[in-house]
Every structure is written in structure tokens, then in C-alpha cells.
Amino acid sequence: MEAAMVATIRQALAIVLSAISMTVSASQECLVLSNGSKISIVHYREGVLQIDAALLKESKVLNPVWPSYSEFMGSLVFEARENGRSGIYKANATTSFQSSELLMFGRYPALSPGGDKIAYFDEHNNLSIKDVRSGTDTLIAESYKTLSVWKRPLWISNNELIYIAKNEEVFLFNRSEDTHSKLISEKLFPVASSDGVVLFIDHDARTLFEYKADGLRVVFKNRFLSIGSGLVMLRDGFLYSRQTWPEVLRLSEEKTTFYFARDSRSEKELVSNLTLFGGSLLPCALGSK
């Protein structure tokens, strides 16, 4: 009887400890972010952004940007420069992201949610999709005259890619059906996506829009201050960087990073003098290495 009671108590205690563990892990989000010169693992918890040591310490690549984590590959995927050429690189989690390997030459990588496909611009400015499993490339749009961060492609599912056409209209490519369809006629640029919500920014980077199945709506406007391009989605909001008034008056290019809560439509300043050049969520088990 006592043994059965002890077993019951132990089982109940295990459930409680498991619930506590889940609550703690759910309250913290681990990310990998770039500030334009280095990539770092970052912990976000209760309104505090804690930046850990920089990754790729022994790497020869310069200016690593647009990092994202692929569970399929067990790697970070990012853009960087080496010997004057821009390329798409990966850094393996098994080496604690300290060494990198060139995947292909190109710019502006966008990793699919499944982590097995990379949309990017090659050295001829063609927009393509690299299938990591097979190594094959699918051409999406032939050579663009000019490239910019605002033309970066954006995955909204493992088979659907938003991209900016040459006439600067927003198109949706369905990989499984091999179809292209116009999504938005306005001159807007996709910057982040999560759970059926796509964030767009206007041509002067001062108005942020939210796109859902029922259409577009304004999230917020900055009349004078430019919003950065490296928005990073969290579970209930997003991180973004923009100038603040004192920095504009000092004629500084430095920006401050904010957290914006989607439900309450409110923001909180997190880190000053930090400009985001991309990032994504990372399993916290890797973030603790």
C-alpha cells in the first residue's frame, strides 16, 4: 500500500516537474541573429535580449548575414564574403558553428521551413531554389538588373515562395504545382512570415503591413524614421531595428532593436546600437552549447 502511494507521489511529482520545465522553456526563445559583422546566439526571455559570444570565430568569411537554422541539415545557413565573392555557407551544429563550408556562390539566401530548400540569387542575379537533398537548382526568375535586400525571397510554406518580380509586383511561386501567381500589385516587400501572417514593408521602409488571407492592414508607421530590413519573427511577435530620434539628431547610422507584440500592438526597446541583418529561431539545446 505504501509502495503504491510512493509510486503515485513520484508520478505526480514527475508530471509537475515536467510542466515546470515546459513552462520555463516556453518562456525563453533562442535565436541566431546577425548584426552585419558577426552572427551570435541570443536568448530572449521576459523582455530581455541576452547576446552570447559570437559564432564562427575561426572562420575566414566576412560579414555573415541572413542566418537561419536548418534542423534537416543540422546547420546554420547564411550569406558571407570570402576573397571578394559572396556565397551561401553552412556551419554545422556538430562543431558548435565554429567552422563554415561554402554551398554555392550567390546572395540573399532564404531557407524553407523544412530546411531542405534554399531560395537565393546566383552570381548572374537569377532567382533559383536549391534542393538540398538532390543538389538540383530550379530557376524561378531570370537575371535581375539590380539586386537589393528588399528583393529577398520569403518562404511562407515548404512549397510556397513569395518573391518580387522584375516589375516589382509581389508574386507567389507554388513549387509543387510549378505555378506563379500575382499576390499583391502594390510596391511592397516581404520581410518576415509566421503562422499564416506575412509582414511587408513599403518602398521607403517606413510603413509595416500585415498580410493575411483577408488582405492587408497597417501594423505601424514611422513618419521619418527608417525601419530595418532584418525583421525576425518570434512566437507572439517580432524583433526589428530602426533609428530613434536622438540617433537621427546625431546623424548616426546606428539603430535600436525593438520587440513588437502582435496581440497588444505594443513595442519595447531591447538593445541600443544594434541593427539586425536577419535571424531565426534556434533550438535552445543548441543555444546552450
XYZ file of C-alpha atoms in Angstrom:
289
model
C 0.000 0.000 0.000
C 2.801 2.402 0.991
C 4.806 1.402 -2.080
C 1.835 2.149 -4.312
C 1.355 5.531 -2.624
C 5.053 6.382 -3.055
C 4.854 5.434 -6.727
C 1.787 7.634 -7.170
C 3.504 10.576 -5.462
C 6.608 10.117 -7.625
C 4.476 10.012 -10.763
C 2.619 13.171 -9.723
C 5.907 14.896 -8.910
C 7.331 13.932 -12.313
C 4.295 15.461 -14.025
C 4.672 18.683 -12.027
C 8.405 18.937 -12.786
C 7.726 18.255 -16.454
C 5.117 21.024 -16.525
C 7.539 23.435 -14.825
C 10.243 22.534 -17.334
C 7.861 23.133 -20.240
C 6.825 26.499 -18.780
C 10.448 27.615 -18.387
C 11.432 26.515 -21.892
C 8.323 28.118 -23.367
C 9.129 31.440 -21.675
C 12.563 31.586 -23.311
C 13.237 31.764 -27.017
C 16.659 31.122 -28.510
C 17.662 32.797 -31.742
C 20.552 33.200 -34.101
C 20.998 36.831 -35.209
C 23.380 38.849 -37.381
C 24.382 42.457 -36.818
C 26.097 42.666 -40.209
C 29.577 41.808 -38.999
C 29.035 38.725 -36.852
C 26.486 36.048 -36.000
C 25.529 35.415 -32.381
C 23.276 33.132 -30.392
C 20.729 35.203 -28.484
C 18.320 34.367 -25.664
C 15.074 36.307 -25.346
C 13.183 35.990 -22.069
C 10.664 38.234 -20.333
C 11.541 41.292 -22.360
C 15.318 40.873 -22.087
C 17.581 40.096 -25.043
C 20.836 38.467 -23.913
C 23.525 38.239 -26.594
C 26.059 35.430 -26.153
C 29.509 35.057 -27.695
C 29.833 35.414 -31.466
C 29.893 32.296 -33.623
C 32.291 31.419 -36.471
C 35.292 32.666 -34.506
C 37.786 30.733 -36.621
C 36.055 31.284 -39.938
C 37.676 33.185 -42.806
C 34.368 34.526 -44.097
C 33.433 38.185 -43.708
C 30.141 39.945 -42.966
C 27.943 36.900 -42.309
C 24.287 37.922 -42.697
C 20.763 36.441 -43.057
C 21.375 33.392 -40.818
C 18.736 30.705 -40.366
C 18.820 27.259 -38.795
C 18.002 24.060 -40.684
C 17.058 21.125 -38.487
C 17.133 18.970 -41.641
C 20.781 19.871 -42.280
C 21.739 20.368 -38.634
C 23.354 23.597 -39.767
C 23.159 27.341 -39.942
C 22.753 28.716 -43.458
C 23.904 32.268 -44.160
C 25.452 34.655 -46.671
C 29.062 35.824 -46.325
C 32.022 37.034 -48.364
C 35.350 35.318 -48.919
C 38.110 36.569 -51.222
C 35.764 39.222 -52.587
C 32.961 36.814 -53.620
C 29.575 36.464 -51.962
C 28.430 32.946 -51.216
C 25.913 30.854 -49.302
C 27.567 28.971 -46.459
C 26.620 26.458 -43.814
C 28.020 25.949 -40.329
C 27.373 22.610 -38.650
C 25.902 22.342 -35.166
C 28.200 19.373 -34.509
C 31.150 21.778 -34.494
C 29.272 24.365 -32.388
C 29.027 26.547 -35.513
C 32.747 27.374 -35.435
C 33.648 26.367 -38.996
C 31.850 27.061 -42.255
C 31.537 25.387 -45.659
C 30.640 27.007 -48.984
C 27.436 25.618 -50.508
C 27.283 27.821 -53.621
C 28.092 31.330 -54.770
C 25.210 33.768 -54.504
C 23.316 36.181 -52.256
C 20.218 36.626 -50.095
C 19.517 33.021 -49.022
C 16.039 32.121 -47.781
C 15.726 28.740 -46.068
C 12.446 26.850 -46.412
C 10.526 25.925 -43.221
C 11.502 22.278 -43.731
C 15.147 23.289 -44.032
C 15.723 21.298 -47.222
C 15.451 24.069 -49.837
C 17.281 27.379 -50.229
C 15.954 30.205 -52.400
C 18.752 32.567 -53.435
C 20.172 34.796 -56.170
C 23.113 33.274 -58.042
C 26.107 35.208 -59.394
C 24.155 36.044 -62.565
C 21.309 37.520 -60.477
C 18.963 34.648 -61.335
C 16.481 33.727 -58.616
C 16.719 29.982 -58.004
C 15.824 27.286 -55.495
C 18.480 24.796 -54.420
C 17.137 21.404 -53.326
C 19.499 20.280 -50.568
C 18.579 16.601 -50.966
C 19.223 16.326 -54.696
C 21.510 19.305 -55.232
C 19.411 20.460 -58.190
C 18.504 24.090 -58.937
C 15.086 25.316 -60.100
C 15.089 28.643 -61.943
C 12.348 30.962 -60.660
C 13.153 34.234 -62.439
C 15.917 35.086 -64.903
C 18.551 37.756 -64.383
C 17.514 40.859 -62.446
C 19.263 44.085 -63.463
C 19.761 45.110 -59.859
C 19.556 43.341 -56.519
C 18.747 44.714 -53.098
C 17.827 43.403 -49.689
C 14.223 44.378 -50.449
C 14.085 41.747 -53.203
C 14.965 38.866 -50.901
C 12.557 35.930 -51.401
C 10.454 34.687 -48.488
C 9.028 31.217 -47.844
C 5.525 31.017 -46.359
C 5.384 27.201 -46.502
C 7.712 24.441 -47.644
C 6.307 24.719 -51.177
C 5.300 28.391 -51.436
C 7.748 31.201 -52.054
C 6.988 34.926 -52.191
C 9.256 36.909 -54.481
C 9.457 40.330 -56.124
C 9.048 40.184 -59.897
C 11.048 42.383 -62.269
C 8.153 44.868 -62.444
C 8.320 44.946 -58.615
C 4.924 43.312 -58.124
C 4.649 40.618 -55.461
C 4.323 37.072 -56.809
C 3.771 33.678 -55.224
C 5.566 30.626 -56.608
C 3.995 27.248 -55.831
C 6.771 24.702 -56.174
C 4.594 21.579 -56.122
C 2.297 22.929 -58.866
C 5.020 24.904 -60.685
C 2.788 27.986 -60.886
C 3.363 31.734 -60.495
C 0.512 33.986 -59.384
C 0.327 37.672 -58.504
C -0.199 38.171 -54.788
C -0.102 41.964 -54.385
C 0.021 44.725 -57.002
C 1.372 47.394 -54.649
C 5.087 48.070 -54.399
C 5.698 46.215 -51.145
C 8.486 43.944 -49.998
C 8.178 40.808 -47.817
C 10.358 40.805 -44.693
C 9.076 38.015 -42.406
C 6.431 35.286 -42.135
C 4.952 33.018 -39.473
C 1.702 31.074 -38.926
C -0.097 32.419 -41.991
C 0.978 36.034 -41.365
C 3.331 37.811 -43.780
C 4.927 41.150 -42.922
C 5.555 43.608 -45.763
C 7.307 46.950 -45.802
C 6.762 49.827 -48.221
C 9.321 51.294 -50.630
C 10.746 53.853 -48.173
C 10.794 51.377 -45.244
C 8.576 53.496 -43.004
C 5.291 51.584 -43.017
C 4.932 47.966 -41.951
C 1.988 45.909 -43.241
C 0.492 42.632 -42.099
C -0.901 40.336 -44.800
C -3.389 37.557 -44.120
C -5.931 35.709 -46.243
C -8.392 38.580 -45.723
C -5.963 41.198 -47.055
C -3.515 43.898 -45.957
C -3.563 46.153 -42.919
C -1.059 48.619 -41.467
C 0.826 47.439 -38.379
C 2.551 50.755 -37.713
C 4.067 53.783 -39.421
C 7.178 55.834 -38.825
C 6.833 59.211 -40.481
C 10.537 59.986 -40.640
C 12.474 57.017 -39.288
C 13.517 54.136 -41.500
C 12.629 50.602 -40.383
C 15.318 47.977 -40.901
C 15.004 45.055 -43.283
C 16.040 42.249 -40.920
C 12.786 41.533 -39.079
C 12.830 38.288 -37.079
C 9.602 36.502 -36.137
C 9.080 35.156 -32.631
C 6.121 33.081 -31.448
C 3.962 36.041 -30.437
C 5.694 38.987 -32.057
C 8.826 40.038 -33.878
C 12.153 41.816 -33.483
C 13.078 44.729 -35.702
C 15.538 47.614 -35.726
C 15.036 51.271 -36.578
C 16.551 54.640 -35.898
C 15.441 56.636 -32.879
C 15.242 60.409 -32.609
C 18.480 61.048 -30.664
C 20.438 58.956 -33.184
C 18.952 60.881 -36.112
C 19.877 64.183 -34.482
C 23.442 62.895 -34.067
C 23.422 61.886 -37.745
C 24.249 58.331 -36.683
C 23.508 55.258 -38.786
C 23.150 53.098 -35.669
C 19.746 51.661 -34.886
C 17.943 50.277 -31.856
C 16.306 46.850 -31.748
C 12.726 46.582 -30.516
C 10.308 43.783 -29.706
C 6.806 44.259 -31.125
C 3.943 42.200 -29.610
C 1.395 41.345 -32.295
C -1.596 40.884 -29.952
C -1.226 44.068 -27.907
C 0.220 46.089 -30.816
C 2.853 47.467 -28.442
C 6.637 47.610 -28.602
C 9.533 47.584 -26.162
C 13.086 48.809 -26.684
C 15.563 45.966 -26.113
C 19.087 46.815 -27.262
C 20.543 50.108 -28.442
C 23.101 50.359 -31.239
C 22.040 47.034 -32.752
C 20.907 46.692 -36.358
C 19.508 43.332 -37.444
C 20.633 41.692 -40.663
C 18.431 38.633 -40.367
C 17.941 35.785 -37.946
C 15.681 32.919 -36.937
C 14.595 30.780 -34.013
C 17.056 28.170 -32.843
C 16.502 25.116 -30.602
C 17.519 26.173 -27.093
C 19.505 22.949 -26.655
C 21.848 24.229 -29.362
C 21.805 27.728 -27.912
C 23.237 26.379 -24.646
C 26.344 24.886 -26.261
